[in-house]
Amino acid sequence: MSRRFFVPAVIGCLLLGGLLLIWQQDTVAPPPAPTPESRRAAAPPPVVQEPVEITRLPIADDITPLNSPDSQVDDDLATLELLMSEFRKHHEGNPIGENEEITAALLGANPKRLSYLPDKGTHLNRNGQLVDRWGTPYFFHQISGSETQIRSAGPDKEMNTADDHVR
């Protein structure tokens, strides 16, 4: 083979080889779809959460039970006000939010995991709300970080009527 044909043939082979490499990189097959087994093998182990320990404060047992037949609605409101005061001493403010959030905070869902209320009784409904003696959820109105107005709908179970009890 003469040199005149050899050099262009080598250059042509090099160009063809380069083009093949570029083409192979563009046509690399995607990785196979993960199978359920490979997903389980690749998944991190489940996180085991330690049960959160809640400290029930003595006040939870010392207070007059809310909605007791031996007390009146104003006694219940005074008890709730006392519980808010105790909460404020430990947490630099009243619990905030809707009834469910305030109830959860008083039951121990707070940063210090302190419970101020018994977790069972006629004062709780199945939605996790504090309810008055007629079964109506209390309305909590935050006036400030340390002042919360508590409203019971009263016997007619309607908020903002003449028989409401407010503290």
mmCIF file of N, CA and C in Angstrom, residues 11-145:
data_model
loop_
_atom_site.group_PDB
_atom_site.id
_atom_site.type_symbol
_atom_site.label_atom_id
_atom_site.label_comp_id
_atom_site.label_asym_id
_atom_site.label_seq_id
_atom_site.Cartn_x
_atom_site.Cartn_y
_atom_site.Cartn_z
ATOM 1 N N ILE A 11 -6.432 7.998 8.926
ATOM 2 C CA ILE A 11 -7.224 9.144 9.402
ATOM 3 C C ILE A 11 -8.713 8.822 9.310
ATOM 4 N N GLY A 12 -9.108 8.187 8.231
ATOM 5 C CA GLY A 12 -10.513 7.803 8.074
ATOM 6 C C GLY A 12 -10.945 6.820 9.146
ATOM 7 N N CYS A 13 -10.073 5.838 9.456
ATOM 8 C CA CYS A 13 -10.415 4.859 10.511
ATOM 9 C C CYS A 13 -10.528 5.542 11.865
ATOM 10 N N LEU A 14 -9.621 6.484 12.142
ATOM 11 C CA LEU A 14 -9.689 7.205 13.411
ATOM 12 C C LEU A 14 -10.987 8.027 13.525
ATOM 13 N N LEU A 15 -11.341 8.695 12.452
ATOM 14 C CA LEU A 15 -12.586 9.470 12.465
ATOM 15 C C LEU A 15 -13.799 8.555 12.639
ATOM 16 N N LEU A 16 -13.779 7.425 11.949
ATOM 17 C CA LEU A 16 -14.891 6.484 12.072
ATOM 18 C C LEU A 16 -14.981 5.914 13.484
ATOM 19 N N GLY A 17 -13.814 5.605 14.079
ATOM 20 C CA GLY A 17 -13.808 5.097 15.464
ATOM 21 C C GLY A 17 -14.335 6.143 16.439
ATOM 22 N N GLY A 18 -13.926 7.408 16.234
ATOM 23 C CA GLY A 18 -14.419 8.487 17.110
ATOM 24 C C GLY A 18 -15.922 8.656 17.002
ATOM 25 N N LEU A 19 -16.404 8.601 15.773
ATOM 26 C CA LEU A 19 -17.851 8.726 15.575
ATOM 27 C C LEU A 19 -18.603 7.576 16.235
ATOM 28 N N LEU A 20 -18.046 6.368 16.179
ATOM 29 C CA LEU A 20 -18.687 5.214 16.829
ATOM 30 C C LEU A 20 -18.730 5.401 18.343
ATOM 31 N N LEU A 21 -17.638 5.926 18.905
ATOM 32 C CA LEU A 21 -17.630 6.162 20.360
ATOM 33 C C LEU A 21 -18.689 7.192 20.756
ATOM 34 N N ILE A 22 -18.755 8.270 19.978
ATOM 35 C CA ILE A 22 -19.765 9.304 20.274
ATOM 36 C C ILE A 22 -21.167 8.724 20.133
ATOM 37 N N TRP A 23 -21.394 7.939 19.134
ATOM 38 C CA TRP A 23 -22.715 7.356 18.911
ATOM 39 C C TRP A 23 -23.087 6.390 20.039
ATOM 40 N N GLN A 24 -22.112 5.600 20.521
ATOM 41 C CA GLN A 24 -22.394 4.662 21.614
ATOM 42 C C GLN A 24 -22.749 5.409 22.898
ATOM 43 N N GLN A 25 -22.077 6.551 23.127
ATOM 44 C CA GLN A 25 -22.395 7.311 24.343
ATOM 45 C C GLN A 25 -23.825 7.851 24.287
ATOM 46 N N ASP A 26 -24.266 8.230 23.095
ATOM 47 C CA ASP A 26 -25.622 8.755 22.963
ATOM 48 C C ASP A 26 -26.679 7.667 23.056
ATOM 49 N N THR A 27 -26.289 6.451 22.768
ATOM 50 C CA THR A 27 -27.281 5.371 22.740
ATOM 51 C C THR A 27 -27.122 4.423 23.928
ATOM 52 N N VAL A 28 -26.534 4.881 25.018
ATOM 53 C CA VAL A 28 -26.400 4.018 26.188
ATOM 54 C C VAL A 28 -27.792 3.734 26.728
ATOM 55 N N ALA A 29 -28.046 2.502 26.963
ATOM 56 C CA ALA A 29 -29.364 2.096 27.453
ATOM 57 C C ALA A 29 -29.583 2.623 28.865
ATOM 58 N N PRO A 30 -30.793 3.048 29.158
ATOM 59 C CA PRO A 30 -31.084 3.500 30.522
ATOM 60 C C PRO A 30 -30.972 2.331 31.500
ATOM 61 N N PRO A 31 -30.740 2.652 32.757
ATOM 62 C CA PRO A 31 -30.642 1.560 33.735
ATOM 63 C C PRO A 31 -31.982 0.842 33.825
ATOM 64 N N PRO A 32 -31.944 -0.411 34.165
ATOM 65 C CA PRO A 32 -33.203 -1.160 34.255
ATOM 66 C C PRO A 32 -34.091 -0.579 35.344
ATOM 67 N N ALA A 33 -35.383 -0.704 35.112
ATOM 68 C CA ALA A 33 -36.348 -0.213 36.099
ATOM 69 C C ALA A 33 -36.182 -0.992 37.399
ATOM 70 N N PRO A 34 -36.268 -0.286 38.510
ATOM 71 C CA PRO A 34 -36.098 -0.998 39.782
ATOM 72 C C PRO A 34 -37.247 -1.971 40.022
ATOM 73 N N THR A 35 -36.891 -3.098 40.517
ATOM 74 C CA THR A 35 -37.888 -4.102 40.869
ATOM 75 C C THR A 35 -38.276 -3.901 42.329
ATOM 76 N N PRO A 36 -39.379 -4.468 42.734
ATOM 77 C CA PRO A 36 -39.750 -4.327 44.152
ATOM 78 C C PRO A 36 -38.658 -4.829 45.085
ATOM 79 N N GLU A 37 -37.968 -5.894 44.672
ATOM 80 C CA GLU A 37 -36.905 -6.431 45.519
ATOM 81 C C GLU A 37 -35.746 -5.442 45.631
ATOM 82 N N SER A 38 -35.357 -4.838 44.471
ATOM 83 C CA SER A 38 -34.244 -3.892 44.524
ATOM 84 C C SER A 38 -34.621 -2.637 45.310
ATOM 85 N N ARG A 39 -35.902 -2.238 45.228
ATOM 86 C CA ARG A 39 -36.333 -1.075 46.024
ATOM 87 C C ARG A 39 -36.228 -1.375 47.508
ATOM 88 N N ARG A 40 -36.659 -2.574 47.895
ATOM 89 C CA ARG A 40 -36.574 -2.924 49.317
ATOM 90 C C ARG A 40 -35.127 -2.985 49.767
ATOM 91 N N ALA A 41 -34.253 -3.520 48.892
ATOM 92 C CA ALA A 41 -32.838 -3.629 49.261
ATOM 93 C C ALA A 41 -32.200 -2.257 49.350
ATOM 94 N N ALA A 42 -32.636 -1.315 48.497
ATOM 95 C CA ALA A 42 -32.033 0.013 48.495
ATOM 96 C C ALA A 42 -32.644 0.941 49.526
ATOM 97 N N ALA A 43 -33.824 0.632 50.001
ATOM 98 C CA ALA A 43 -34.495 1.523 50.963
ATOM 99 C C ALA A 43 -33.761 1.516 52.294
ATOM 100 N N PRO A 44 -33.666 2.687 52.909
ATOM 101 C CA PRO A 44 -33.016 2.719 54.221
ATOM 102 C C PRO A 44 -33.873 1.979 55.247
ATOM 103 N N PRO A 45 -33.258 1.485 56.256
ATOM 104 C CA PRO A 45 -34.052 0.768 57.260
ATOM 105 C C PRO A 45 -35.059 1.719 57.901
ATOM 106 N N PRO A 46 -36.208 1.198 58.277
ATOM 107 C CA PRO A 46 -37.209 2.075 58.896
ATOM 108 C C PRO A 46 -36.683 2.668 60.197
ATOM 109 N N VAL A 47 -37.065 3.908 60.403
ATOM 110 C CA VAL A 47 -36.636 4.591 61.625
ATOM 111 C C VAL A 47 -37.571 4.176 62.757
ATOM 112 N N VAL A 48 -37.000 3.662 63.776
ATOM 113 C CA VAL A 48 -37.774 3.266 64.946
ATOM 114 C C VAL A 48 -37.814 4.460 65.885
ATOM 115 N N GLN A 49 -39.019 4.954 66.082
ATOM 116 C CA GLN A 49 -39.136 6.109 66.963
ATOM 117 C C GLN A 49 -39.404 5.641 68.381
ATOM 118 N N GLU A 50 -38.640 6.204 69.267
ATOM 119 C CA GLU A 50 -38.845 5.908 70.667
ATOM 120 C C GLU A 50 -40.163 6.540 71.101
ATOM 121 N N PRO A 51 -40.909 5.871 71.927
ATOM 122 C CA PRO A 51 -42.136 6.502 72.416
ATOM 123 C C PRO A 51 -41.788 7.781 73.187
ATOM 124 N N VAL A 52 -42.588 8.785 72.929
ATOM 125 C CA VAL A 52 -42.347 10.059 73.581
ATOM 126 C C VAL A 52 -42.960 10.010 74.971
ATOM 127 N N GLU A 53 -42.137 10.269 75.934
ATOM 128 C CA GLU A 53 -42.621 10.232 77.308
ATOM 129 C C GLU A 53 -43.158 11.605 77.694
ATOM 130 N N ILE A 54 -44.364 11.604 78.180
ATOM 131 C CA ILE A 54 -45.010 12.838 78.615
ATOM 132 C C ILE A 54 -45.115 12.811 80.129
ATOM 133 N N THR A 55 -44.709 13.906 80.730
ATOM 134 C CA THR A 55 -44.778 14.018 82.184
ATOM 135 C C THR A 55 -46.108 14.650 82.572
ATOM 136 N N ARG A 56 -46.866 13.919 83.305
ATOM 137 C CA ARG A 56 -48.158 14.443 83.763
ATOM 138 C C ARG A 56 -47.913 15.221 85.043
ATOM 139 N N LEU A 57 -48.216 16.496 85.012
ATOM 140 C CA LEU A 57 -48.007 17.359 86.166
ATOM 141 C C LEU A 57 -49.074 17.091 87.230
ATOM 142 N N PRO A 58 -48.744 17.340 88.501
ATOM 143 C CA PRO A 58 -49.729 17.113 89.569
ATOM 144 C C PRO A 58 -51.028 17.889 89.367
ATOM 145 N N ILE A 59 -50.942 19.044 88.725
ATOM 146 C CA ILE A 59 -52.165 19.830 88.531
ATOM 147 C C ILE A 59 -53.211 19.057 87.727
ATOM 148 N N ALA A 60 -52.763 18.147 86.871
ATOM 149 C CA ALA A 60 -53.711 17.363 86.072
ATOM 150 C C ALA A 60 -54.608 16.517 86.967
ATOM 151 N N ASP A 61 -54.104 16.133 88.124
ATOM 152 C CA ASP A 61 -54.907 15.330 89.042
ATOM 153 C C ASP A 61 -55.541 16.168 90.145
ATOM 154 N N ASP A 62 -54.963 17.327 90.413
ATOM 155 C CA ASP A 62 -55.430 18.154 91.525
ATOM 156 C C ASP A 62 -56.606 19.054 91.168
ATOM 157 N N ILE A 63 -56.799 19.334 89.906
ATOM 158 C CA ILE A 63 -57.877 20.252 89.528
ATOM 159 C C ILE A 63 -59.229 19.574 89.703
ATOM 160 N N THR A 64 -60.237 20.401 89.901
ATOM 161 C CA THR A 64 -61.605 19.877 89.900
ATOM 162 C C THR A 64 -61.887 19.420 88.476
ATOM 163 N N PRO A 65 -62.323 18.211 88.319
ATOM 164 C CA PRO A 65 -62.563 17.726 86.946
ATOM 165 C C PRO A 65 -63.494 18.662 86.173
ATOM 166 N N LEU A 66 -63.087 18.929 84.955
ATOM 167 C CA LEU A 66 -63.929 19.765 84.096
ATOM 168 C C LEU A 66 -65.243 19.039 83.840
ATOM 169 N N ASN A 67 -66.314 19.798 83.754
ATOM 170 C CA ASN A 67 -67.657 19.287 83.475
ATOM 171 C C ASN A 67 -68.186 18.383 84.595
ATOM 172 N N SER A 68 -67.624 18.536 85.798
ATOM 173 C CA SER A 68 -68.109 17.745 86.921
ATOM 174 C C SER A 68 -69.525 18.197 87.312
ATOM 175 N N PRO A 69 -70.401 17.259 87.673
ATOM 176 C CA PRO A 69 -71.741 17.665 88.112
ATOM 177 C C PRO A 69 -71.705 18.435 89.435
ATOM 178 N N ASP A 70 -70.572 18.355 90.141
ATOM 179 C CA ASP A 70 -70.436 19.070 91.413
ATOM 180 C C ASP A 70 -69.963 20.508 91.231
ATOM 181 N N SER A 71 -69.803 20.960 90.004
ATOM 182 C CA SER A 71 -69.318 22.316 89.772
ATOM 183 C C SER A 71 -70.197 23.008 88.741
ATOM 184 N N GLN A 72 -69.860 24.253 88.473
ATOM 185 C CA GLN A 72 -70.617 25.058 87.510
ATOM 186 C C GLN A 72 -69.728 25.391 86.315
ATOM 187 N N VAL A 73 -70.326 25.912 85.276
ATOM 188 C CA VAL A 73 -69.563 26.259 84.082
ATOM 189 C C VAL A 73 -68.491 27.309 84.398
ATOM 190 N N ASP A 74 -68.794 28.250 85.299
ATOM 191 C CA ASP A 74 -67.787 29.252 85.642
ATOM 192 C C ASP A 74 -66.594 28.611 86.360
ATOM 193 N N ASP A 75 -66.836 27.538 87.124
ATOM 194 C CA ASP A 75 -65.729 26.796 87.731
ATOM 195 C C ASP A 75 -64.859 26.163 86.635
ATOM 196 N N ASP A 76 -65.503 25.630 85.601
ATOM 197 C CA ASP A 76 -64.747 25.038 84.489
ATOM 198 C C ASP A 76 -63.876 26.091 83.797
ATOM 199 N N LEU A 77 -64.456 27.256 83.573
ATOM 200 C CA LEU A 77 -63.685 28.318 82.926
ATOM 201 C C LEU A 77 -62.522 28.760 83.811
ATOM 202 N N ALA A 78 -62.756 28.823 85.136
ATOM 203 C CA ALA A 78 -61.673 29.182 86.059
ATOM 204 C C ALA A 78 -60.581 28.115 86.029
ATOM 205 N N THR A 79 -60.973 26.857 85.919
ATOM 206 C CA THR A 79 -59.990 25.772 85.833
ATOM 207 C C THR A 79 -59.173 25.892 84.545
ATOM 208 N N LEU A 80 -59.849 26.160 83.451
ATOM 209 C CA LEU A 80 -59.115 26.324 82.188
ATOM 210 C C LEU A 80 -58.165 27.518 82.261
ATOM 211 N N GLU A 81 -58.606 28.574 82.895
ATOM 212 C CA GLU A 81 -57.741 29.738 83.045
ATOM 213 C C GLU A 81 -56.520 29.387 83.902
ATOM 214 N N LEU A 82 -56.742 28.593 84.968
ATOM 215 C CA LEU A 82 -55.629 28.146 85.804
ATOM 216 C C LEU A 82 -54.652 27.283 84.995
ATOM 217 N N LEU A 83 -55.184 26.398 84.171
ATOM 218 C CA LEU A 83 -54.313 25.543 83.345
ATOM 219 C C LEU A 83 -53.503 26.382 82.351
ATOM 220 N N MET A 84 -54.122 27.378 81.789
ATOM 221 C CA MET A 84 -53.399 28.281 80.876
ATOM 222 C C MET A 84 -52.282 28.998 81.634
ATOM 223 N N SER A 85 -52.581 29.403 82.858
ATOM 224 C CA SER A 85 -51.575 30.085 83.670
ATOM 225 C C SER A 85 -50.398 29.156 83.962
ATOM 226 N N GLU A 86 -50.682 27.916 84.318
ATOM 227 C CA GLU A 86 -49.611 26.945 84.574
ATOM 228 C C GLU A 86 -48.795 26.694 83.302
ATOM 229 N N PHE A 87 -49.481 26.569 82.187
ATOM 230 C CA PHE A 87 -48.780 26.367 80.915
ATOM 231 C C PHE A 87 -47.846 27.543 80.643
ATOM 232 N N ARG A 88 -48.365 28.738 80.868
ATOM 233 C CA ARG A 88 -47.593 29.962 80.606
ATOM 234 C C ARG A 88 -46.325 30.007 81.458
ATOM 235 N N LYS A 89 -46.388 29.500 82.696
ATOM 236 C CA LYS A 89 -45.215 29.493 83.573
ATOM 237 C C LYS A 89 -44.085 28.642 82.994
ATOM 238 N N HIS A 90 -44.446 27.560 82.334
ATOM 239 C CA HIS A 90 -43.436 26.643 81.803
ATOM 240 C C HIS A 90 -42.999 26.968 80.377
ATOM 241 N N HIS A 91 -43.840 27.683 79.642
ATOM 242 C CA HIS A 91 -43.581 27.843 78.207
ATOM 243 C C HIS A 91 -43.528 29.294 77.738
ATOM 244 N N GLU A 92 -43.527 30.214 78.651
ATOM 245 C CA GLU A 92 -43.411 31.633 78.293
ATOM 246 C C GLU A 92 -44.533 32.095 77.365
ATOM 247 N N GLY A 93 -45.713 31.618 77.596
ATOM 248 C CA GLY A 93 -46.863 32.055 76.806
ATOM 249 C C GLY A 93 -47.941 30.994 76.838
ATOM 250 N N ASN A 94 -49.138 31.398 76.472
ATOM 251 C CA ASN A 94 -50.251 30.451 76.418
ATOM 252 C C ASN A 94 -50.117 29.553 75.197
ATOM 253 N N PRO A 95 -50.731 28.383 75.261
ATOM 254 C CA PRO A 95 -50.788 27.596 74.024
ATOM 255 C C PRO A 95 -51.620 28.365 73.000
ATOM 256 N N ILE A 96 -51.260 28.231 71.758
ATOM 257 C CA ILE A 96 -51.954 28.997 70.722
ATOM 258 C C ILE A 96 -52.539 28.060 69.676
ATOM 259 N N GLY A 97 -53.481 28.585 68.922
ATOM 260 C CA GLY A 97 -54.063 27.830 67.825
ATOM 261 C C GLY A 97 -55.545 27.607 68.039
ATOM 262 N N GLU A 98 -56.046 26.667 67.272
ATOM 263 C CA GLU A 98 -57.448 26.282 67.392
ATOM 264 C C GLU A 98 -57.618 25.385 68.619
ATOM 265 N N ASN A 99 -58.839 25.073 68.941
ATOM 266 C CA ASN A 99 -59.145 24.263 70.116
ATOM 267 C C ASN A 99 -58.309 22.977 70.139
ATOM 268 N N GLU A 100 -58.229 22.276 69.013
ATOM 269 C CA GLU A 100 -57.497 21.011 68.975
ATOM 270 C C GLU A 100 -56.023 21.207 69.310
ATOM 271 N N GLU A 101 -55.445 22.279 68.819
ATOM 272 C CA GLU A 101 -54.021 22.543 69.069
ATOM 273 C C GLU A 101 -53.786 22.916 70.530
ATOM 274 N N ILE A 102 -54.679 23.705 71.077
ATOM 275 C CA ILE A 102 -54.547 24.085 72.489
ATOM 276 C C ILE A 102 -54.735 22.859 73.369
ATOM 277 N N THR A 103 -55.717 22.047 73.046
ATOM 278 C CA THR A 103 -55.954 20.822 73.818
ATOM 279 C C THR A 103 -54.735 19.908 73.748
ATOM 280 N N ALA A 104 -54.193 19.723 72.559
ATOM 281 C CA ALA A 104 -53.005 18.869 72.410
ATOM 282 C C ALA A 104 -51.849 19.416 73.231
ATOM 283 N N ALA A 105 -51.661 20.725 73.214
ATOM 284 C CA ALA A 105 -50.567 21.322 73.991
ATOM 285 C C ALA A 105 -50.786 21.084 75.478
ATOM 286 N N LEU A 106 -52.019 21.195 75.943
ATOM 287 C CA LEU A 106 -52.297 20.968 77.369
ATOM 288 C C LEU A 106 -52.177 19.492 77.741
ATOM 289 N N LEU A 107 -52.314 18.615 76.750
ATOM 290 C CA LEU A 107 -52.187 17.178 77.014
ATOM 291 C C LEU A 107 -50.745 16.681 76.875
ATOM 292 N N GLY A 108 -49.830 17.563 76.499
ATOM 293 C CA GLY A 108 -48.428 17.151 76.458
ATOM 294 C C GLY A 108 -47.739 17.336 75.126
ATOM 295 N N ALA A 109 -48.452 17.722 74.089
ATOM 296 C CA ALA A 109 -47.813 17.968 72.792
ATOM 297 C C ALA A 109 -47.226 19.376 72.806
ATOM 298 N N ASN A 110 -46.237 19.544 73.629
ATOM 299 C CA ASN A 110 -45.538 20.820 73.747
ATOM 300 C C ASN A 110 -44.050 20.525 73.871
ATOM 301 N N PRO A 111 -43.198 21.512 73.687
ATOM 302 C CA PRO A 111 -41.751 21.241 73.669
ATOM 303 C C PRO A 111 -41.219 20.552 74.925
ATOM 304 N N LYS A 112 -41.820 20.783 76.070
ATOM 305 C CA LYS A 112 -41.322 20.167 77.309
ATOM 306 C C LYS A 112 -42.049 18.874 77.651
ATOM 307 N N ARG A 113 -43.006 18.493 76.798
ATOM 308 C CA ARG A 113 -43.759 17.241 76.983
ATOM 309 C C ARG A 113 -44.420 17.171 78.363
ATOM 310 N N LEU A 114 -45.048 18.259 78.778
ATOM 311 C CA LEU A 114 -45.732 18.337 80.064
ATOM 312 C C LEU A 114 -47.241 18.292 79.836
ATOM 313 N N SER A 115 -47.908 17.492 80.641
ATOM 314 C CA SER A 115 -49.362 17.374 80.529
ATOM 315 C C SER A 115 -50.019 18.085 81.704
ATOM 316 N N TYR A 116 -51.029 18.865 81.383
ATOM 317 C CA TYR A 116 -51.735 19.655 82.391
ATOM 318 C C TYR A 116 -53.154 19.154 82.615
ATOM 319 N N LEU A 117 -53.578 18.200 81.833
ATOM 320 C CA LEU A 117 -54.954 17.722 81.851
ATOM 321 C C LEU A 117 -54.997 16.204 81.858
ATOM 322 N N PRO A 118 -56.005 15.620 82.471
ATOM 323 C CA PRO A 118 -56.217 14.182 82.267
ATOM 324 C C PRO A 118 -56.533 13.931 80.789
ATOM 325 N N ASP A 119 -56.039 12.838 80.264
ATOM 326 C CA ASP A 119 -56.251 12.571 78.834
ATOM 327 C C ASP A 119 -57.553 11.841 78.542
ATOM 328 N N LYS A 120 -58.362 11.641 79.558
ATOM 329 C CA LYS A 120 -59.681 11.025 79.365
ATOM 330 C C LYS A 120 -60.692 11.768 80.232
ATOM 331 N N GLY A 121 -61.914 11.806 79.759
ATOM 332 C CA GLY A 121 -62.970 12.434 80.551
ATOM 333 C C GLY A 121 -63.977 13.124 79.663
ATOM 334 N N THR A 122 -64.999 13.645 80.315
ATOM 335 C CA THR A 122 -66.070 14.299 79.560
ATOM 336 C C THR A 122 -65.639 15.650 79.006
ATOM 337 N N HIS A 123 -64.442 16.102 79.363
ATOM 338 C CA HIS A 123 -63.955 17.387 78.865
ATOM 339 C C HIS A 123 -63.346 17.280 77.467
ATOM 340 N N LEU A 124 -63.220 16.062 76.948
ATOM 341 C CA LEU A 124 -62.640 15.850 75.612
ATOM 342 C C LEU A 124 -63.660 15.170 74.701
ATOM 343 N N ASN A 125 -63.691 15.624 73.451
ATOM 344 C CA ASN A 125 -64.533 14.905 72.489
ATOM 345 C C ASN A 125 -63.638 14.040 71.603
ATOM 346 N N ARG A 126 -64.234 13.284 70.720
ATOM 347 C CA ARG A 126 -63.451 12.364 69.880
ATOM 348 C C ARG A 126 -62.578 13.081 68.862
ATOM 349 N N ASN A 127 -62.804 14.370 68.667
ATOM 350 C CA ASN A 127 -61.962 15.155 67.753
ATOM 351 C C ASN A 127 -60.776 15.781 68.454
ATOM 352 N N GLY A 128 -60.583 15.428 69.718
ATOM 353 C CA GLY A 128 -59.444 15.969 70.455
ATOM 354 C C GLY A 128 -59.640 17.420 70.858
ATOM 355 N N GLN A 129 -60.869 17.812 71.084
ATOM 356 C CA GLN A 129 -61.177 19.183 71.489
ATOM 357 C C GLN A 129 -61.643 19.207 72.935
ATOM 358 N N LEU A 130 -61.343 20.317 73.594
ATOM 359 C CA LEU A 130 -61.903 20.563 74.917
ATOM 360 C C LEU A 130 -63.346 21.022 74.719
ATOM 361 N N VAL A 131 -64.258 20.395 75.435
ATOM 362 C CA VAL A 131 -65.672 20.740 75.280
ATOM 363 C C VAL A 131 -66.249 21.158 76.623
ATOM 364 N N ASP A 132 -67.276 21.976 76.537
ATOM 365 C CA ASP A 132 -67.944 22.419 77.763
ATOM 366 C C ASP A 132 -68.904 21.329 78.236
ATOM 367 N N ARG A 133 -69.596 21.600 79.309
ATOM 368 C CA ARG A 133 -70.464 20.582 79.899
ATOM 369 C C ARG A 133 -71.655 20.228 79.023
ATOM 370 N N TRP A 134 -71.887 20.976 77.964
ATOM 371 C CA TRP A 134 -72.967 20.655 77.026
ATOM 372 C C TRP A 134 -72.417 19.978 75.759
ATOM 373 N N GLY A 135 -71.123 19.713 75.761
ATOM 374 C CA GLY A 135 -70.504 19.000 74.641
ATOM 375 C C GLY A 135 -70.070 19.881 73.482
ATOM 376 N N THR A 136 -70.136 21.181 73.646
ATOM 377 C CA THR A 136 -69.731 22.099 72.589
ATOM 378 C C THR A 136 -68.260 22.483 72.780
ATOM 379 N N PRO A 137 -67.479 22.433 71.724
ATOM 380 C CA PRO A 137 -66.069 22.834 71.859
ATOM 381 C C PRO A 137 -65.951 24.288 72.330
ATOM 382 N N TYR A 138 -65.018 24.499 73.254
ATOM 383 C CA TYR A 138 -64.733 25.869 73.693
ATOM 384 C C TYR A 138 -64.159 26.648 72.522
ATOM 385 N N PHE A 139 -64.357 27.954 72.583
ATOM 386 C CA PHE A 139 -63.716 28.839 71.621
ATOM 387 C C PHE A 139 -62.631 29.605 72.365
ATOM 388 N N PHE A 140 -61.406 29.528 71.844
ATOM 389 C CA PHE A 140 -60.264 30.219 72.452
ATOM 390 C C PHE A 140 -59.896 31.389 71.546
ATOM 391 N N HIS A 141 -59.891 32.568 72.124
ATOM 392 C CA HIS A 141 -59.527 33.774 71.378
ATOM 393 C C HIS A 141 -58.264 34.348 72.011
ATOM 394 N N GLN A 142 -57.149 34.285 71.264
ATOM 395 C CA GLN A 142 -55.889 34.810 71.781
ATOM 396 C C GLN A 142 -55.913 36.335 71.720
ATOM 397 N N ILE A 143 -55.861 36.936 72.890
ATOM 398 C CA ILE A 143 -55.789 38.390 72.977
ATOM 399 C C ILE A 143 -54.328 38.815 72.842
ATOM 400 N N SER A 144 -53.461 38.085 73.530
ATOM 401 C CA SER A 144 -52.019 38.330 73.470
ATOM 402 C C SER A 144 -51.328 37.012 73.812
ATOM 403 N N GLY A 145 -50.035 37.042 73.923
ATOM 404 C CA GLY A 145 -49.303 35.821 74.255
ATOM 405 C C GLY A 145 -49.616 35.300 75.647
#
